[in-house]
Coordinates of C-alpha atoms in Angstrom, one line a residue:
X1285 CA -11.8 -32.9 22.1
X1286 CA -10.1 -36.0 20.8
X1287 CA -10.1 -37.7 24.2
X1288 CA -13.8 -36.9 24.7
X1289 CA -14.7 -38.4 21.4
X1290 CA -12.6 -41.4 22.1
X1291 CA -14.3 -41.8 25.5
X1292 CA -17.7 -41.5 23.9
X1293 CA -16.8 -44.3 21.3
X1294 CA -15.4 -46.5 24.1
X1295 CA -18.5 -46.0 26.3
X1296 CA -20.7 -46.9 23.4
X1297 CA -18.6 -50.0 22.7
X1298 CA -17.8 -48.8 19.2
X1299 CA -14.4 -50.5 18.6
X1300 CA -14.4 -51.8 15.1
X1301 CA -12.3 -49.7 12.8
X1302 CA -14.8 -49.5 9.9
X1303 CA -17.6 -48.5 12.3
X1304 CA -15.4 -45.8 13.9
X1305 CA -14.6 -44.6 10.3
X1306 CA -18.2 -44.4 9.4
X1307 CA -19.2 -42.3 12.5
X1308 CA -16.2 -40.0 12.3
X1309 CA -16.4 -39.4 8.6
X1310 CA -20.2 -38.8 8.7
X1311 CA -19.6 -36.4 11.5
X1312 CA -17.0 -34.6 9.5
X1313 CA -19.2 -34.4 6.4
X1314 CA -22.2 -33.1 8.4
X1315 CA -20.2 -30.6 10.5
X1316 CA -18.6 -29.1 7.4
X1317 CA -21.8 -29.4 5.3
X1318 CA -20.0 -31.4 2.7
X1319 CA -21.9 -33.5 0.2
X1320 CA -20.6 -36.0 -2.3
X1321 CA -22.5 -37.7 -5.2
X1322 CA -19.6 -39.1 -7.3
X1323 CA -17.0 -40.4 -4.8
X1324 CA -18.2 -43.9 -4.1
X1325 CA -15.9 -44.3 -1.1
X1326 CA -17.2 -41.2 0.7
X1327 CA -20.8 -41.9 -0.3
X1328 CA -20.6 -45.2 1.5
X1329 CA -20.0 -43.3 4.8
X1330 CA -23.0 -40.9 4.4
X1331 CA -25.9 -41.6 6.8
X1332 CA -29.0 -39.5 6.2
X1333 CA -31.6 -41.4 8.2
X1334 CA -32.0 -39.5 11.4
X1335 CA -33.3 -42.6 13.2
X1336 CA -30.2 -44.6 12.3
X1337 CA -28.0 -45.3 15.3
X1338 CA -24.9 -44.1 13.4
X1339 CA -26.6 -40.8 12.6
X1340 CA -27.4 -40.4 16.3
X1341 CA -23.8 -41.2 17.2
X1342 CA -22.6 -38.6 14.7
X1343 CA -25.0 -36.0 16.2
X1344 CA -23.5 -36.7 19.6
X1345 CA -20.0 -36.4 18.2
X1346 CA -20.8 -33.0 16.6
X1347 CA -22.2 -31.9 20.0
X1348 CA -18.9 -32.8 21.7
X1349 CA -17.0 -30.9 19.0
X1350 CA -19.1 -27.8 19.4
X1351 CA -18.5 -27.9 23.2
X1352 CA -14.7 -28.0 22.8
X1353 CA -13.9 -26.5 19.4
X1354 CA -15.1 -24.1 16.8
X1355 CA -14.2 -26.2 13.8
X1356 CA -13.6 -29.7 12.6
X1357 CA -10.8 -29.3 10.0
X1358 CA -9.0 -31.8 7.9
X1359 CA -6.0 -31.5 10.3
X1360 CA -8.4 -32.4 13.2
X1361 CA -9.4 -35.4 11.3
X1362 CA -5.7 -36.4 10.7
X1363 CA -5.0 -36.1 14.4
X1364 CA -8.1 -38.1 15.3
X1365 CA -7.2 -40.9 12.9
X1366 CA -3.8 -41.1 14.7
X1367 CA -5.4 -40.8 18.1
X1368 CA -7.9 -43.7 17.8
X1369 CA -5.1 -46.2 17.1
X1370 CA -5.1 -48.4 20.3
X1371 CA -2.1 -48.0 22.6
X1372 CA -1.3 -51.7 22.1
X1373 CA -1.2 -51.3 18.3
X1374 CA 0.7 -48.0 18.5
X1375 CA 3.4 -49.9 20.6
X1376 CA 3.8 -52.4 17.8
X1377 CA 3.4 -50.2 14.7
X1378 CA 5.0 -47.0 16.1
X1379 CA 2.4 -44.7 14.6
X1380 CA 2.5 -41.1 15.8
X1381 CA 1.0 -37.8 14.6
X1382 CA 3.5 -35.5 13.0
X1383 CA 2.7 -31.8 13.6
X1384 CA 1.7 -29.9 10.5
X1385 CA 4.5 -27.4 10.6
X1386 CA 7.1 -30.2 10.6
X1387 CA 5.4 -32.0 7.7
X1388 CA 5.1 -28.8 5.6
X1389 CA 8.7 -27.8 6.3
X1390 CA 10.0 -31.3 5.1
X1391 CA 7.7 -31.1 2.0
X1392 CA 8.7 -27.6 1.2
X1393 CA 12.5 -28.2 1.4
X1394 CA 12.2 -31.5 -0.5
X1395 CA 10.4 -29.8 -3.4
X1396 CA 12.9 -26.9 -3.4
X1397 CA 15.6 -29.5 -4.1
X1398 CA 13.7 -31.1 -6.9
X1399 CA 14.4 -29.9 -10.5
X1400 CA 12.1 -32.4 -12.2
X1401 CA 8.9 -31.3 -14.0
X1402 CA 6.0 -31.6 -11.6
X1403 CA 3.9 -33.5 -14.0
X1404 CA 6.2 -36.5 -13.9
X1405 CA 7.5 -36.3 -10.3
X1406 CA 7.2 -39.4 -8.1
X1407 CA 6.9 -38.8 -4.4
X1408 CA 6.3 -41.5 -1.7
X1409 CA 5.8 -42.0 2.0
X1410 CA 6.7 -45.6 2.7
X1411 CA 5.1 -45.6 6.2
X1412 CA 2.2 -43.3 5.3
X1413 CA -0.3 -43.9 8.1
X1414 CA -3.4 -41.9 7.2
X1415 CA -1.5 -39.9 4.5
X1416 CA -0.8 -36.6 6.2
X1417 CA 2.5 -36.2 4.4
X1418 CA 0.9 -37.2 1.1
X1419 CA -1.8 -34.6 1.5
X1420 CA 0.7 -31.9 2.2
X1421 CA 2.7 -33.0 -0.9
X1422 CA -0.4 -33.1 -3.1
X1423 CA -1.3 -29.6 -2.0
X1424 CA 2.1 -28.4 -2.9
X1425 CA 2.0 -29.8 -6.4
X1426 CA -1.6 -28.5 -6.8
X1427 CA -0.7 -25.0 -5.7
X1428 CA 2.5 -24.9 -7.8
X1429 CA 1.2 -26.5 -11.0
X1430 CA -2.6 -26.2 -10.8
X1431 CA -2.8 -29.9 -11.7
X1432 CA -6.1 -31.5 -10.5
X1433 CA -5.9 -33.7 -7.4
X1434 CA -7.3 -36.5 -9.6
X1435 CA -4.2 -36.3 -11.8
X1436 CA -1.8 -35.9 -8.8
X1437 CA -3.3 -38.9 -6.9
X1438 CA -2.9 -41.1 -10.0
X1439 CA 0.5 -39.9 -11.2
X1440 CA 2.5 -38.2 -8.5
X1441 CA 2.1 -39.6 -5.0
X1442 CA 2.6 -43.1 -3.6
X1443 CA 2.0 -44.6 -0.2
X1444 CA 2.6 -47.8 1.7
X1445 CA 1.5 -48.9 5.1
X1446 CA 1.5 -52.2 7.0
X1447 CA -2.0 -51.6 8.5
X1448 CA -5.1 -52.1 6.3
X1449 CA -7.0 -49.5 8.3
X1450 CA -4.3 -46.9 7.7
X1451 CA -4.5 -47.6 3.9
X1452 CA -8.2 -47.2 4.1
X1453 CA -8.0 -44.0 6.1
X1454 CA -5.4 -42.6 3.7
X1455 CA -7.8 -42.9 0.8
X1456 CA -10.6 -41.4 2.9
X1457 CA -8.5 -38.4 3.9
X1458 CA -7.3 -37.7 0.4
X1459 CA -10.8 -38.1 -1.0
X1460 CA -12.2 -35.7 1.5
X1461 CA -9.4 -33.2 0.9
X1462 CA -10.1 -33.2 -2.8
X1463 CA -13.9 -32.9 -2.3
X1464 CA -13.2 -29.9 0.0
X1465 CA -11.3 -28.4 -2.9
X1466 CA -14.1 -28.8 -5.4
X1467 CA -13.2 -32.2 -6.9
X1468 CA -16.1 -34.7 -6.3
X1469 CA -15.0 -37.8 -8.2
X1470 CA -13.7 -41.3 -7.8
X1471 CA -9.9 -41.3 -7.6
X1472 CA -7.2 -43.8 -8.5
X1473 CA -4.7 -44.1 -5.7
X1474 CA -1.2 -45.6 -5.5
X1475 CA -1.5 -46.4 -1.8
X1476 CA -0.7 -50.0 -1.0
X1477 CA -0.8 -52.5 1.9
X1478 CA 2.5 -54.0 2.6
X1479 CA 5.5 -54.2 4.9
X1480 CA 8.1 -51.6 4.0
X1481 CA 10.9 -54.0 5.2
X1482 CA 10.1 -56.5 2.4
X1483 CA 8.1 -54.5 -0.2
X1484 CA 9.7 -54.3 -3.6
X1485 CA 8.8 -51.2 -5.6
X1486 CA 11.0 -52.3 -8.5
X1487 CA 8.8 -55.4 -8.9
X1488 CA 5.6 -53.3 -8.5
X1489 CA 6.5 -51.0 -11.3
X1490 CA 8.5 -52.4 -14.2
X1491 CA 9.8 -49.0 -15.3
X1492 CA 10.6 -47.9 -11.8
X1493 CA 13.9 -46.0 -11.4
X1494 CA 13.4 -44.7 -7.9
X1495 CA 11.3 -41.9 -6.3
X1496 CA 12.3 -38.3 -6.8
X1497 CA 11.2 -37.5 -3.2
X1498 CA 10.5 -39.7 -0.2
X1499 CA 9.1 -38.1 2.9
X1500 CA 7.7 -39.3 6.2
X1501 CA 8.0 -40.2 9.8
X1502 CA 9.3 -43.8 10.3
X1503 CA 7.7 -46.0 13.0
X1504 CA 8.9 -45.5 16.6
X1505 CA 9.2 -49.1 17.8
X1506 CA 12.0 -50.1 20.1
X1507 CA 13.8 -53.4 19.6
X1508 CA 12.2 -55.2 22.6
X1509 CA 8.7 -54.7 21.1
X1510 CA 9.6 -56.2 17.7
X1511 CA 8.4 -59.7 16.7
X1512 CA 11.0 -62.4 16.2
X1513 CA 10.1 -62.4 12.5
X1514 CA 10.8 -58.7 12.2
X1515 CA 14.1 -59.0 14.0
X1516 CA 15.1 -61.7 11.6
X1517 CA 14.2 -59.5 8.6
X1518 CA 16.3 -56.6 10.0
X1519 CA 19.4 -58.8 9.8
X1520 CA 19.2 -58.5 6.0
X1521 CA 19.9 -54.8 6.2
X1522 CA 23.5 -53.5 6.4
X1523 CA 22.3 -50.7 8.6
X1524 CA 20.9 -53.1 11.3
X1525 CA 23.9 -55.4 11.9
X1526 CA 24.9 -54.0 15.3
X1527 CA 23.3 -54.3 18.7
X1528 CA 19.5 -54.4 18.9
X1529 CA 18.2 -52.0 16.2
X1530 CA 15.0 -50.1 16.6
X1531 CA 12.5 -50.1 13.8
X1532 CA 13.2 -46.6 12.5
X1533 CA 16.8 -47.6 11.6
X1534 CA 16.2 -49.6 8.4
X1535 CA 13.9 -46.9 7.0
X1536 CA 17.0 -44.8 6.2
X1537 CA 18.4 -47.6 4.1
X1538 CA 15.0 -48.4 2.5
X1539 CA 14.5 -44.7 1.6
X1540 CA 18.0 -44.3 0.2
X1541 CA 17.8 -47.4 -1.9
X1542 CA 14.5 -46.4 -3.4
X1543 CA 15.6 -42.9 -4.4
X1544 CA 16.2 -41.9 -8.0
X1545 CA 19.6 -40.4 -8.8
X1546 CA 19.7 -37.0 -7.1
X1547 CA 16.4 -37.8 -5.3
X1548 CA 15.9 -36.6 -1.8
X1549 CA 14.8 -38.3 1.4
X1550 CA 13.2 -36.1 4.0
X1551 CA 12.4 -37.6 7.4
X1552 CA 11.6 -36.7 10.9
X1553 CA 13.0 -39.4 13.1
X1554 CA 14.8 -40.2 16.3
X1555 CA 18.2 -38.5 16.9
X1556 CA 19.6 -41.5 18.9
X1557 CA 21.5 -42.7 15.8
X1558 CA 24.2 -40.0 16.5
X1559 CA 25.5 -42.0 19.5
X1560 CA 23.6 -45.2 20.1
X1561 CA 25.5 -48.5 20.2
X1562 CA 22.6 -50.0 18.3
X1563 CA 23.3 -47.6 15.4
X1564 CA 27.0 -48.4 14.8
X1565 CA 26.1 -50.2 11.6
X1566 CA 23.8 -47.4 10.5
X1567 CA 26.6 -44.8 10.9
X1568 CA 28.9 -47.1 9.0
X1569 CA 26.3 -47.4 6.2
X1570 CA 26.0 -43.6 6.0
X1571 CA 29.8 -43.2 5.9
X1572 CA 30.2 -45.7 3.2
X1573 CA 27.5 -44.1 1.1
X1574 CA 28.8 -40.5 1.8
X1575 CA 25.7 -38.8 0.5
X1576 CA 24.7 -35.2 0.8
X1577 CA 23.3 -35.3 4.4
X1578 CA 21.6 -32.4 6.3
X1579 CA 20.5 -32.8 10.0
X1580 CA 18.4 -30.5 12.0
X1581 CA 18.6 -31.7 15.6
X1582 CA 15.8 -30.7 18.0
X1583 CA 17.8 -31.9 21.0
X1584 CA 15.6 -32.2 24.1
X1585 CA 12.6 -30.5 22.6
X1586 CA 9.5 -32.7 22.7
X1587 CA 8.1 -32.6 19.1
X1588 CA 5.4 -35.2 19.6
X1589 CA 2.7 -34.7 22.3
X1590 CA 1.9 -38.4 22.4
X1591 CA 5.5 -39.8 22.6
X1592 CA 8.4 -39.0 24.9
X1593 CA 11.2 -39.1 22.3
X1594 CA 14.0 -36.9 20.9
X1595 CA 14.0 -36.2 17.3
X1596 CA 15.7 -34.6 14.3
X1597 CA 14.8 -33.8 10.7
X1598 CA 17.1 -35.4 8.1
X1599 CA 17.5 -34.6 4.4
X1600 CA 19.5 -37.0 2.4
X1601 CA 20.2 -36.4 -1.3
X1602 CA 21.2 -39.4 -3.4
X1603 CA 24.4 -37.7 -4.6
X1604 CA 27.9 -37.9 -3.2
X1605 CA 29.2 -35.4 -0.7
X1606 CA 32.3 -35.2 1.5
X1607 CA 30.3 -33.5 4.3
X1608 CA 27.5 -33.9 6.8
X1609 CA 25.8 -30.6 7.5
X1610 CA 24.5 -30.3 11.1
X1611 CA 22.4 -27.7 12.9
X1612 CA 21.0 -27.6 16.4
X1613 CA 17.6 -25.9 16.3
X1614 CA 14.1 -25.5 17.8
X1615 CA 11.0 -26.3 15.8
X1616 CA 10.2 -22.5 15.9
X1617 CA 13.3 -21.9 13.8
X1618 CA 11.7 -23.7 10.9
X1619 CA 9.3 -20.9 10.3
X1620 CA 11.8 -18.2 9.2
X1621 CA 14.5 -20.4 7.6
X1622 CA 17.1 -19.1 10.1
X1623 CA 19.0 -22.4 10.4
X1624 CA 22.7 -22.3 10.0
X1625 CA 24.7 -25.5 9.4
X1626 CA 28.1 -26.7 10.6
X1627 CA 29.9 -28.8 8.0
X1628 CA 31.8 -32.0 9.1
X1629 CA 33.6 -34.2 6.7
X1630 CA 32.6 -37.9 6.9
X1631 CA 36.2 -38.8 7.5
X1632 CA 36.1 -36.9 10.9
X1633 CA 33.2 -38.9 12.2
X1634 CA 33.7 -42.0 14.3
X1635 CA 31.1 -44.6 13.3
X1636 CA 32.0 -47.0 16.2
X1637 CA 32.1 -44.6 19.2
X1638 CA 29.4 -42.2 17.8
X1639 CA 29.2 -39.0 15.7
X1640 CA 30.2 -35.7 17.3
X1641 CA 28.2 -33.3 15.2
X1642 CA 28.0 -30.2 17.3
X1643 CA 31.3 -28.2 17.7
X1644 CA 33.0 -31.1 16.0
X1645 CA 36.5 -29.6 15.9
X1646 CA 36.5 -28.6 19.5
X1647 CA 35.2 -32.0 20.7
X1648 CA 37.7 -33.8 18.5
X1649 CA 40.5 -31.8 20.1
X1650 CA 39.2 -32.7 23.6
X1651 CA 39.0 -36.4 22.7
X1652 CA 42.5 -36.4 21.2
X1653 CA 44.0 -35.1 24.4
X1654 CA 45.7 -37.6 26.7
X1655 CA 44.1 -40.9 27.1
X1656 CA 40.5 -42.0 26.6
X1657 CA 38.5 -42.0 29.8
X1658 CA 37.1 -45.5 29.1
X1659 CA 40.6 -46.9 28.8
X1660 CA 41.6 -45.6 32.2
X1661 CA 38.5 -45.9 34.4
X1662 CA 35.7 -48.4 34.8
X1663 CA 32.2 -47.1 35.4
X1664 CA 29.5 -49.0 37.2
X1665 CA 25.7 -48.6 37.2
X1666 CA 25.3 -50.2 40.7
X1667 CA 23.1 -53.0 41.9
X1668 CA 19.9 -54.0 40.1
X1669 CA 17.6 -55.9 42.4
X1670 CA 14.6 -55.2 40.1
X1671 CA 12.6 -54.8 43.3
X1672 CA 14.3 -52.0 45.2
X1673 CA 11.2 -51.3 47.4
X1674 CA 11.6 -54.8 48.8
X1675 CA 15.3 -55.1 49.3
X1676 CA 16.1 -51.5 50.2
X1677 CA 14.6 -49.7 53.1
X1678 CA 14.9 -46.9 55.7
X1679 CA 14.3 -48.6 59.1
X1680 CA 11.6 -47.2 61.3
X1681 CA 13.5 -48.1 64.4
X1682 CA 16.4 -50.4 65.4
X1683 CA 18.0 -52.1 68.4
X1684 CA 21.3 -53.8 68.8
X1685 CA 20.5 -56.8 66.6
X1686 CA 17.6 -55.8 64.3
X1687 CA 16.2 -53.1 62.0
X1688 CA 12.4 -52.7 62.1
X1689 CA 10.3 -51.8 59.1
X1690 CA 6.6 -51.2 58.7
X1691 CA 4.9 -52.3 55.5
X1692 CA 1.4 -53.0 56.5
X1693 CA 2.8 -55.1 59.3
X1694 CA 6.0 -54.8 61.2
X1695 CA 9.0 -56.9 60.1
X1696 CA 12.4 -57.1 61.7
X1697 CA 15.5 -57.7 59.7
X1698 CA 18.8 -59.0 61.1
X1699 CA 21.5 -56.3 60.9
X1700 CA 24.0 -58.9 60.0
X1701 CA 22.5 -59.4 56.5
X1702 CA 22.3 -55.7 55.7
X1703 CA 24.7 -53.3 53.9
X1704 CA 24.7 -49.6 53.5
X1705 CA 23.5 -48.4 50.1
X1706 CA 22.9 -45.0 48.5
X1707 CA 20.9 -43.9 45.5
X1708 CA 23.6 -41.9 43.7
X1709 CA 20.9 -40.2 41.5
X1710 CA 19.9 -38.3 44.6
X1711 CA 23.3 -36.8 45.2
X1712 CA 23.0 -33.1 46.1
X1713 CA 24.7 -30.5 48.2
X1714 CA 21.5 -30.3 50.2
X1715 CA 22.1 -33.8 51.7
X1716 CA 25.1 -35.2 53.5
X1717 CA 26.3 -38.7 52.5
X1718 CA 25.0 -40.1 55.7
X1719 CA 21.6 -38.7 55.1
X1720 CA 21.4 -40.5 51.8
X1721 CA 22.3 -43.9 53.3
X1722 CA 19.7 -46.6 53.2
X1723 CA 19.8 -50.3 54.2
X1724 CA 20.1 -53.2 51.8
X1725 CA 19.1 -56.8 52.4
X1726 CA 22.1 -58.6 50.9
X1727 CA 21.6 -62.4 50.7
X1728 CA 25.2 -63.0 49.6
X1729 CA 28.5 -64.0 51.2
X1730 CA 30.7 -61.3 52.6
X1731 CA 33.6 -61.9 50.2
X1732 CA 35.3 -59.8 47.5
X1733 CA 33.3 -61.6 44.9
X1734 CA 30.1 -62.4 46.9
X1735 CA 28.2 -65.7 46.3
X1736 CA 24.4 -66.1 46.8
X1737 CA 23.4 -67.8 50.0
X1738 CA 22.3 -71.4 50.0
X1739 CA 18.7 -71.4 50.9
X1740 CA 19.1 -73.6 54.0
X1741 CA 21.9 -71.3 55.3
X1742 CA 19.8 -68.3 54.6
X1743 CA 16.7 -69.7 56.4
X1744 CA 18.7 -70.9 59.4
X1745 CA 21.1 -68.0 59.8
X1746 CA 18.8 -65.0 59.1
X1747 CA 15.3 -66.4 59.7
X1748 CA 13.6 -63.0 60.0
X1749 CA 15.0 -61.6 56.7
X1750 CA 14.2 -64.9 55.1
X1751 CA 10.6 -64.8 56.4
X1752 CA 10.2 -61.2 55.2
X1753 CA 11.4 -62.0 51.6
X1754 CA 9.2 -65.2 51.7
X1755 CA 6.2 -62.9 52.3
X1756 CA 7.2 -61.0 49.2
X1757 CA 8.0 -64.1 47.1
X1758 CA 5.1 -63.8 44.7
X1759 CA 6.1 -60.2 43.9
X1760 CA 9.7 -61.2 43.4
X1761 CA 8.6 -63.9 41.0
X1762 CA 7.1 -61.3 38.7
X1763 CA 10.4 -59.6 38.0
X1764 CA 11.2 -59.7 34.3
X1765 CA 7.5 -60.4 33.8
X1766 CA 8.0 -63.8 35.3
X1767 CA 10.1 -65.0 32.3
X1768 CA 13.5 -65.3 34.0
X1769 CA 14.9 -68.2 36.0
X1770 CA 17.0 -66.9 38.9
X1771 CA 19.7 -68.9 40.8
X1772 CA 17.3 -68.7 43.7
X1773 CA 14.0 -66.9 44.1
X1774 CA 15.5 -64.4 46.5
X1775 CA 18.5 -63.5 44.2
X1776 CA 18.8 -59.9 42.9
X1777 CA 17.4 -59.4 39.5
X1778 CA 20.9 -58.9 38.0
X1779 CA 24.3 -60.0 39.1
X1780 CA 26.0 -56.7 38.2
X1781 CA 28.0 -54.6 40.8
X1782 CA 28.0 -57.3 43.5
X1783 CA 31.8 -57.2 43.8
X1784 CA 33.3 -55.2 46.7
X1785 CA 34.8 -51.9 45.4
X1786 CA 36.9 -49.9 47.9
X1787 CA 37.4 -46.7 45.9
X1788 CA 34.3 -45.2 44.3
X1789 CA 33.3 -41.8 42.9
X1790 CA 29.5 -41.6 43.0
X1791 CA 27.6 -39.4 40.6
X1792 CA 24.1 -39.3 39.0
X1793 CA 23.1 -40.6 35.6
X1794 CA 21.5 -37.3 34.5
X1795 CA 22.1 -33.7 35.4
X1796 CA 21.1 -30.2 34.2
X1797 CA 24.3 -28.6 35.6
X1798 CA 27.8 -29.7 36.8
X1799 CA 26.9 -32.8 38.8
X1800 CA 27.7 -33.3 42.5
X1801 CA 30.3 -36.0 43.1
X1802 CA 31.0 -37.9 46.3
X1803 CA 34.1 -40.0 47.0
X1804 CA 33.8 -43.2 49.1
X1805 CA 36.3 -45.7 50.3
X1806 CA 34.1 -48.1 52.2
X1807 CA 34.0 -51.4 50.4
X1808 CA 30.8 -52.4 52.2
X1809 CA 28.8 -49.4 50.8
X1810 CA 26.8 -50.2 47.7
X1811 CA 24.8 -48.0 45.4
X1812 CA 21.9 -48.2 42.9
X1813 CA 20.2 -46.1 40.2
X1814 CA 23.2 -43.7 39.6
X1815 CA 26.7 -44.4 38.6
X1816 CA 30.3 -44.6 40.0
X1817 CA 33.8 -44.4 38.7
X1818 CA 35.9 -47.2 40.1
X1819 CA 39.5 -46.2 41.0
X1820 CA 42.7 -47.7 42.3
X1821 CA 43.3 -45.0 44.9
X1822 CA 41.6 -42.0 46.5
X1823 CA 44.2 -39.8 44.8
X1824 CA 43.3 -41.1 41.3
X1825 CA 39.6 -40.4 42.0
X1826 CA 40.3 -36.9 43.4
X1827 CA 42.1 -36.0 40.2
X1828 CA 39.3 -37.3 37.9
X1829 CA 36.6 -35.8 40.2
X1830 CA 38.2 -32.3 39.7
X1831 CA 38.4 -32.9 35.9
X1832 CA 34.7 -34.0 35.9
X1833 CA 33.7 -30.9 37.9
X1834 CA 35.4 -28.6 35.4
X1835 CA 33.5 -26.4 33.0
X1836 CA 35.4 -28.0 30.2
X1837 CA 34.0 -31.5 31.0
X1838 CA 30.5 -30.1 31.4
X1839 CA 30.8 -28.4 28.0
X1840 CA 31.8 -31.8 26.6
X1841 CA 28.8 -33.5 28.2
X1842 CA 26.3 -30.8 27.0
X1843 CA 27.7 -31.0 23.5
X1844 CA 28.0 -34.7 23.0
X1845 CA 25.6 -36.4 25.4
X1846 CA 22.0 -37.4 25.0
X1847 CA 19.7 -34.5 26.0
X1848 CA 16.5 -34.9 28.1
X1849 CA 13.8 -32.5 29.0
X1850 CA 14.5 -29.5 31.3
X1851 CA 18.1 -29.4 29.9
X1852 CA 19.2 -32.6 31.6
X1853 CA 22.0 -34.5 29.9
X1854 CA 23.1 -38.1 30.3
X1855 CA 26.4 -39.0 32.0
X1856 CA 26.1 -42.7 31.0
X1857 CA 29.4 -44.4 30.4
X1858 CA 28.9 -44.4 26.6
X1859 CA 28.8 -40.5 26.7
X1860 CA 31.9 -40.1 28.9
X1861 CA 34.2 -42.9 27.8
X1862 CA 35.6 -41.0 24.8
X1863 CA 36.5 -38.0 26.8
X1864 CA 40.3 -37.4 26.7
X1865 CA 41.8 -37.4 30.1
X1866 CA 44.8 -35.0 30.0
X1867 CA 48.3 -36.3 31.0
X1868 CA 49.6 -34.6 34.1
X1869 CA 53.2 -34.2 35.2
X1870 CA 54.0 -34.9 38.9
X1871 CA 54.0 -31.2 39.6
X1872 CA 50.6 -30.7 37.8
X1873 CA 49.1 -33.6 39.6
X1874 CA 50.2 -32.2 43.0
X1875 CA 48.7 -28.9 42.0
X1876 CA 45.3 -30.4 41.1
X1877 CA 45.2 -32.4 44.3
X1878 CA 45.9 -29.4 46.5
X1879 CA 43.9 -26.7 44.6
X1880 CA 40.3 -26.2 45.6
X1881 CA 39.6 -22.9 43.8
X1882 CA 37.2 -23.8 41.0
X1883 CA 38.0 -20.7 38.9
X1884 CA 41.7 -21.5 39.0
X1885 CA 41.1 -25.2 38.2
X1886 CA 38.9 -24.3 35.2
X1887 CA 41.6 -22.0 33.9
X1888 CA 44.2 -24.7 34.4
X1889 CA 42.2 -27.4 32.5
X1890 CA 41.3 -24.9 29.7
X1891 CA 45.1 -24.4 29.2
X1892 CA 45.8 -28.2 29.4
X1893 CA 43.3 -28.8 26.6
X1894 CA 44.4 -25.7 24.7
X1895 CA 40.8 -24.3 24.9
X1896 CA 41.4 -20.5 24.6
X1897 CA 39.2 -19.6 21.7
X1898 CA 36.4 -17.1 22.4
X1899 CA 34.0 -19.5 20.6
X1900 CA 34.7 -22.2 23.2
X1901 CA 34.3 -19.8 26.1
X1902 CA 31.1 -18.5 24.6
X1903 CA 29.6 -22.0 24.4
X1904 CA 30.4 -23.2 27.9

């Protein structure tokens, strides 16, 4: 329904926010047979003249609703207000619709913590959007206390948003909600336009001592989409002084610092702060504060239909605690309050390397065994041409000197400029190593540390390859959106992984089961997309390969790594570097090198890591 309405507005060239508001609100009023005489805001959106173009548009909208739905509820209106935000704006502001069951769970649990009299409670959403969280909170207060919405709007709930149209829609939504509940009046709102990063509630209210409850869904904006001004502001937050922080990160600090003593912060937000390098300062901030912190981690479950991200619900009470409480759950678990928490003391959490929250004691034991993986082995992410479809190919045919490829026209490429390359993300028992091999145009010298060809040498020595890349020059120029200056126009997009490496253990970046690993000792074979462990000898790589193929290592990855859809997990270096590689005696090393029975090897490594508990075996 939402898409059809949006398409209708687009086709009719109805873009202006206020015009969209008028048509949608009038459609909502007419569909639900709502009238208002006293609320001046809502009255301004009423259109009764049947010849008025906006009345006609509303009639057409109602017709669309009737075709696709049997109702036009307040929740539908909330979703529509979120939906009609343009993709470009959503990219910058991070606005996203929060499902009702999530909102109501956060509101319910936040109020259960509160011991203050409802008449004087102060609740806020500091990135309120169109006020969905505020409406759920107002409903809760109304049901529990029977206070009028007029009283609640004026005395209990507070909102802030950076977008003027969101502030306007918040007031519209709350007004309509009150009218639906029999209160047709003008309302006094505490909903303000402002940037949460710089807004000062203590200056706004002289007697302000913090909010009793703060709820919400902080904006989802990654660092690369932030303005230079915003990035500069973020530097003023202790929680943002590492890496390239995303916009959701400071909202934890803002929320905590605007809580009253024993107040509670309830958010749904990204779960990347457990491990992300960009969140080291945030984890340090949490550890320094040592507040009562509960986390419900949804893992790989996609909570938001409009955004591919991984989330958790966090409750932080402004009171000291020695522990973080963690639970892995599905959103369906929220309905019956069946969530059980693990308790982890702050002192056991590693702010620098990342928080191990699930099965903390077992993971700590694994990481304390032997030596840290990242201190022994180097991992590589392979070549990054930034235009693989140009540099990498499967030849259609070949002769003694040339490969031939067909891309609209036929090109021939000198064999002397080509290297073998594999996409290690495609590793599978279904394909042999040779079947995965492709050809790479490699305009670099054949040295241990290759150097980019001089253009004259390239043109004269490999004229066919040079001509082919020249035909693609305009496409190559658009890498990095055309904003990067390369050493030469034909250089790879990045200089990573150009060095010749003899001993490599290839494996994919993501997997939903124990990955397939391939050993390689050809220094002229390169790779892209996946990853490789770089070793000093084949024996070293055979040993680490068998450890990484063990059920213990996969248990570690499933427990500590970033989850993705379909139960895939990341094997990125940051998720494997802290794994403890057990020390082996010469006899044990010889056994591992010679033994190929996986069951026996799993048992051997379980014993080496002292993993004999039923709990561990149950969770593999």
